[in-house]
Amino acid sequence: MIEIRIHGRGGQGNVVAAYVLAGAAFEEGKRCQAFPNFGAERRGAPVVAFVRIAEKPILRRCQVEAPGFLIIQDESLLHIPSVLEGLKDKGGVLVNSLKSSEELTKEYGRPMIALAGSQMAQEIVGRPLANVALLSAFLTLSAILPLEALKKALSKRFKGDVLEKNLKLIDEVGAHVTAGQWKKEAKHVACA
Amino acid sequence: MLHALEGSQAIAQAVALCRPGVVAAYPITPQTHIVENISKLVADGKLKCEFVSVESEFSAASVVLGSSAAGSRSYTASSSQGILLMAEVLFDIAGMRLPVVMTCANRAISAPINIWNDHQDSMTVRDSGWIQLHCADNQEAIDTSIQAFRIAERTELPVMVCMDGFVLTHTLEVVDMPSAEQVDSYLPPFTFKNKLDPKHPLSLGTLVGPEYYTEARYSLHRALEKALPEIEAADADWAKICGRASGGLLTVEGPENATTAVLAMGSVVSTLTESNEMLPGNKRVKIIKLRSFRPFPIEALQMACAGLKELIVLERAFSPGLGGILGTEVRAALAGMQKPPQVRNFTVGLGGRDIPMSTLSKLINAAKTQAPGGFAILDVEPERLPPEDR
């Protein structure tokens, strides 16, 4: 089982990101679980969502305490100490940021991968919502699911122009991260 | 067919498959998504039903009381303060023996205000005369919602399907959504012999004096007792159609020879089950999932507890000034056994406090030192209490 924690702010499509990622796992015939941990339900407030992906039915319903991967939709959230808490050794951190991966890694003292997700989404979709771009980057890096699965899951939720543009965004993002860079990490952080 | 669905969306679809005639509800977190999805199905023309938007939960309950009495299959849903605002009408619905079905997306009660999950809301109306069934996962919530209409209509009792707010309602997971054919073959169209009909005038809920009130209340009690086999049969018959049961009145999992069991209701059972599987073989306990809280299956519980030395009751609510509600009821229910187990009683996960995988081990350890008849809140944090309460 792989456990992922997604951090964002209210309005950034954090819960949708969790649902779509779990939906992509379902499209690949895997078991999945995605749920939000709502705090105050208002725009801009820090929000957290959890995703579990496994081969077998998932019974546990507690929050993800030791995620294998973190997807951070807003770099400013890294200033909250609890955001990096519990991350497994060798776990991966993907951050929506205009900085480079090297800059982030230096600034926060641990390896991180940066993606200019909001910028790319603004250019391709017309809205600065990084969630789909981050999911595409995460799946490209970890190779735990093919991008086709993400596209299928997305097409169950959106249609028309919005869907087309997001599908294009998924393809574009692939070129900005190294495919399979987190393959080893994905194996390492998988738990029973 | 398998789908990856949010719990609330799944329940909306399951309820729609049951072809309700009237749905009335008022939004409240974490129940809102259920009726939001039902209203969308109605607006999209996928569900032919009268959807009544009301100005309060009191009205929502009143509308389904009336529509059910008029012979229409009726559904509502609520949570927390909404359940409390409905309370007066809930007692009426049961007292009038109307087969209304509702989903309680279980949530804590204020004050202090809290939108997250525990069982205090449905516990507070446990004496209303409604059947209360608890669900451990979203598949059970789907299947139980469908079964609820059959149970309600056969017993002429209202059924409350309790599913944990957020933990189930807002969780997307893989579920098997039954087909319309499956549900239609299970659930016949609703015909209600006591319906209000101008051609055959009848009064419901009229004034009853001391000469008959006791008997009316006794009959309600008997009706709930007689619902026990109906709940089991509803689950068994549904299992024949879809190949899966939700656990009848209760289920027992774990090693046959274990002499300690943990009893719980709702989604915490799932987490406990996985935790139990991760314990070394000789440390594993039995897990008793209590599905039917009302009617309370005394006999089935006694049978499930035969041979146990210790029964740890883990609940998600309590009665201030007494202690556990479920624990107190279990102690009373087992008192008639020849060799009842020692019952330990803990509350956990109030107001959405997370119930981690470590809970099971912590619980087993804490039970060792609890005095007979004792009660404790397992996850209370002493340093967060005022000094005088530590």
PDB file of C-alpha atoms in Angstrom, chain A residues 90-176:
ATOM      1  CA  LYS A  90      13.236   8.326   1.411  1.00  0.00           C
ATOM      2  CA  GLY A  91       9.683   9.582   0.899  1.00  0.00           C
ATOM      3  CA  GLY A  92       9.200  12.109  -1.893  1.00  0.00           C
ATOM      4  CA  VAL A  93       8.003  15.706  -1.685  1.00  0.00           C
ATOM      5  CA  LEU A  94       6.484  17.412  -4.720  1.00  0.00           C
ATOM      6  CA  VAL A  95       5.885  21.148  -4.421  1.00  0.00           C
ATOM      7  CA  ASN A  96       3.997  23.577  -6.592  1.00  0.00           C
ATOM      8  CA  SER A  97       6.552  26.378  -6.813  1.00  0.00           C
ATOM      9  CA  LEU A  98       8.233  28.738  -9.243  1.00  0.00           C
ATOM     10  CA  LYS A  99      11.578  27.947  -7.636  1.00  0.00           C
ATOM     11  CA  SER A 100      13.809  25.155  -8.895  1.00  0.00           C
ATOM     12  CA  SER A 101      14.052  21.780  -7.173  1.00  0.00           C
ATOM     13  CA  GLU A 102      17.621  22.649  -6.152  1.00  0.00           C
ATOM     14  CA  GLU A 103      16.523  25.914  -4.573  1.00  0.00           C
ATOM     15  CA  LEU A 104      13.750  24.220  -2.579  1.00  0.00           C
ATOM     16  CA  THR A 105      16.031  21.373  -1.520  1.00  0.00           C
ATOM     17  CA  LYS A 106      18.593  23.859  -0.240  1.00  0.00           C
ATOM     18  CA  GLU A 107      16.038  26.074   1.467  1.00  0.00           C
ATOM     19  CA  TYR A 108      14.235  23.300   3.356  1.00  0.00           C
ATOM     20  CA  GLY A 109      17.212  20.999   3.902  1.00  0.00           C
ATOM     21  CA  ARG A 110      15.718  17.896   2.295  1.00  0.00           C
ATOM     22  CA  PRO A 111      15.177  16.675  -1.274  1.00  0.00           C
ATOM     23  CA  MET A 112      12.153  18.194  -2.954  1.00  0.00           C
ATOM     24  CA  ILE A 113      10.930  18.353  -6.494  1.00  0.00           C
ATOM     25  CA  ALA A 114       9.462  21.598  -7.749  1.00  0.00           C
ATOM     26  CA  LEU A 115       6.860  21.991 -10.457  1.00  0.00           C
ATOM     27  CA  ALA A 116       5.543  25.321 -11.718  1.00  0.00           C
ATOM     28  CA  GLY A 117       2.068  23.815 -11.657  1.00  0.00           C
ATOM     29  CA  SER A 118       0.014  26.981 -11.242  1.00  0.00           C
ATOM     30  CA  GLN A 119       1.876  28.687 -14.059  1.00  0.00           C
ATOM     31  CA  MET A 120       1.412  25.733 -16.412  1.00  0.00           C
ATOM     32  CA  ALA A 121      -2.260  25.445 -15.527  1.00  0.00           C
ATOM     33  CA  GLN A 122      -2.746  29.167 -16.090  1.00  0.00           C
ATOM     34  CA  GLU A 123      -1.150  28.893 -19.530  1.00  0.00           C
ATOM     35  CA  ILE A 124      -2.935  25.742 -20.682  1.00  0.00           C
ATOM     36  CA  VAL A 125      -6.231  25.632 -18.783  1.00  0.00           C
ATOM     37  CA  GLY A 126      -6.611  29.318 -18.091  1.00  0.00           C
ATOM     38  CA  ARG A 127      -6.847  28.968 -14.312  1.00  0.00           C
ATOM     39  CA  PRO A 128      -3.916  28.804 -11.884  1.00  0.00           C
ATOM     40  CA  LEU A 129      -5.043  25.545 -10.229  1.00  0.00           C
ATOM     41  CA  ALA A 130      -2.054  23.249  -9.902  1.00  0.00           C
ATOM     42  CA  ASN A 131      -3.799  20.064  -8.769  1.00  0.00           C
ATOM     43  CA  VAL A 132      -3.984  18.178 -12.070  1.00  0.00           C
ATOM     44  CA  ALA A 133      -0.461  19.227 -13.059  1.00  0.00           C
ATOM     45  CA  LEU A 134       0.856  17.973  -9.714  1.00  0.00           C
ATOM     46  CA  LEU A 135      -0.919  14.629 -10.107  1.00  0.00           C
ATOM     47  CA  SER A 136       0.549  14.221 -13.578  1.00  0.00           C
ATOM     48  CA  ALA A 137       4.022  15.044 -12.243  1.00  0.00           C
ATOM     49  CA  PHE A 138       3.583  12.704  -9.295  1.00  0.00           C
ATOM     50  CA  LEU A 139       2.563   9.762 -11.480  1.00  0.00           C
ATOM     51  CA  THR A 140       5.348  10.489 -13.962  1.00  0.00           C
ATOM     52  CA  LEU A 141       7.930  10.546 -11.157  1.00  0.00           C
ATOM     53  CA  SER A 142       6.673   7.555  -9.202  1.00  0.00           C
ATOM     54  CA  ALA A 143       5.370   5.494 -12.126  1.00  0.00           C
ATOM     55  CA  ILE A 144       2.871   3.855  -9.759  1.00  0.00           C
ATOM     56  CA  LEU A 145       0.077   4.388 -12.312  1.00  0.00           C
ATOM     57  CA  PRO A 146       0.107   5.248 -16.016  1.00  0.00           C
ATOM     58  CA  LEU A 147      -1.006   8.740 -17.041  1.00  0.00           C
ATOM     59  CA  GLU A 148      -3.786   7.067 -19.023  1.00  0.00           C
ATOM     60  CA  ALA A 149      -5.418   6.091 -15.721  1.00  0.00           C
ATOM     61  CA  LEU A 150      -5.297   9.699 -14.572  1.00  0.00           C
ATOM     62  CA  LYS A 151      -6.888  10.792 -17.835  1.00  0.00           C
ATOM     63  CA  LYS A 152      -9.649   8.226 -17.456  1.00  0.00           C
ATOM     64  CA  ALA A 153     -10.375   9.296 -13.892  1.00  0.00           C
ATOM     65  CA  LEU A 154     -10.441  12.934 -14.930  1.00  0.00           C
ATOM     66  CA  SER A 155     -12.809  12.240 -17.793  1.00  0.00           C
ATOM     67  CA  LYS A 156     -15.314  10.764 -15.324  1.00  0.00           C
ATOM     68  CA  ARG A 157     -15.391  14.066 -13.460  1.00  0.00           C
ATOM     69  CA  PHE A 158     -15.031  16.723 -16.154  1.00  0.00           C
ATOM     70  CA  LYS A 159     -16.081  17.148 -19.749  1.00  0.00           C
ATOM     71  CA  GLY A 160     -15.830  19.435 -22.758  1.00  0.00           C
ATOM     72  CA  ASP A 161     -13.259  22.185 -22.952  1.00  0.00           C
ATOM     73  CA  VAL A 162     -12.179  21.894 -19.303  1.00  0.00           C
ATOM     74  CA  LEU A 163     -11.417  18.228 -19.755  1.00  0.00           C
ATOM     75  CA  GLU A 164      -9.582  18.700 -23.063  1.00  0.00           C
ATOM     76  CA  LYS A 165      -7.350  21.407 -21.637  1.00  0.00           C
ATOM     77  CA  ASN A 166      -6.592  19.378 -18.531  1.00  0.00           C
ATOM     78  CA  LEU A 167      -5.695  16.335 -20.644  1.00  0.00           C
ATOM     79  CA  LYS A 168      -3.293  18.550 -22.562  1.00  0.00           C
ATOM     80  CA  LEU A 169      -1.876  19.788 -19.258  1.00  0.00           C
ATOM     81  CA  ILE A 170      -1.259  16.192 -18.151  1.00  0.00           C
ATOM     82  CA  ASP A 171       0.822  15.572 -21.282  1.00  0.00           C
ATOM     83  CA  GLU A 172       2.747  18.835 -21.050  1.00  0.00           C
ATOM     84  CA  VAL A 173       3.784  18.283 -17.444  1.00  0.00           C
ATOM     85  CA  GLY A 174       5.478  14.997 -18.272  1.00  0.00           C
ATOM     86  CA  ALA A 175       8.307  16.846 -19.997  1.00  0.00           C
ATOM     87  CA  HIS A 176       9.083  18.915 -16.897  1.00  0.00           C
TER      88      HIS A 176
END
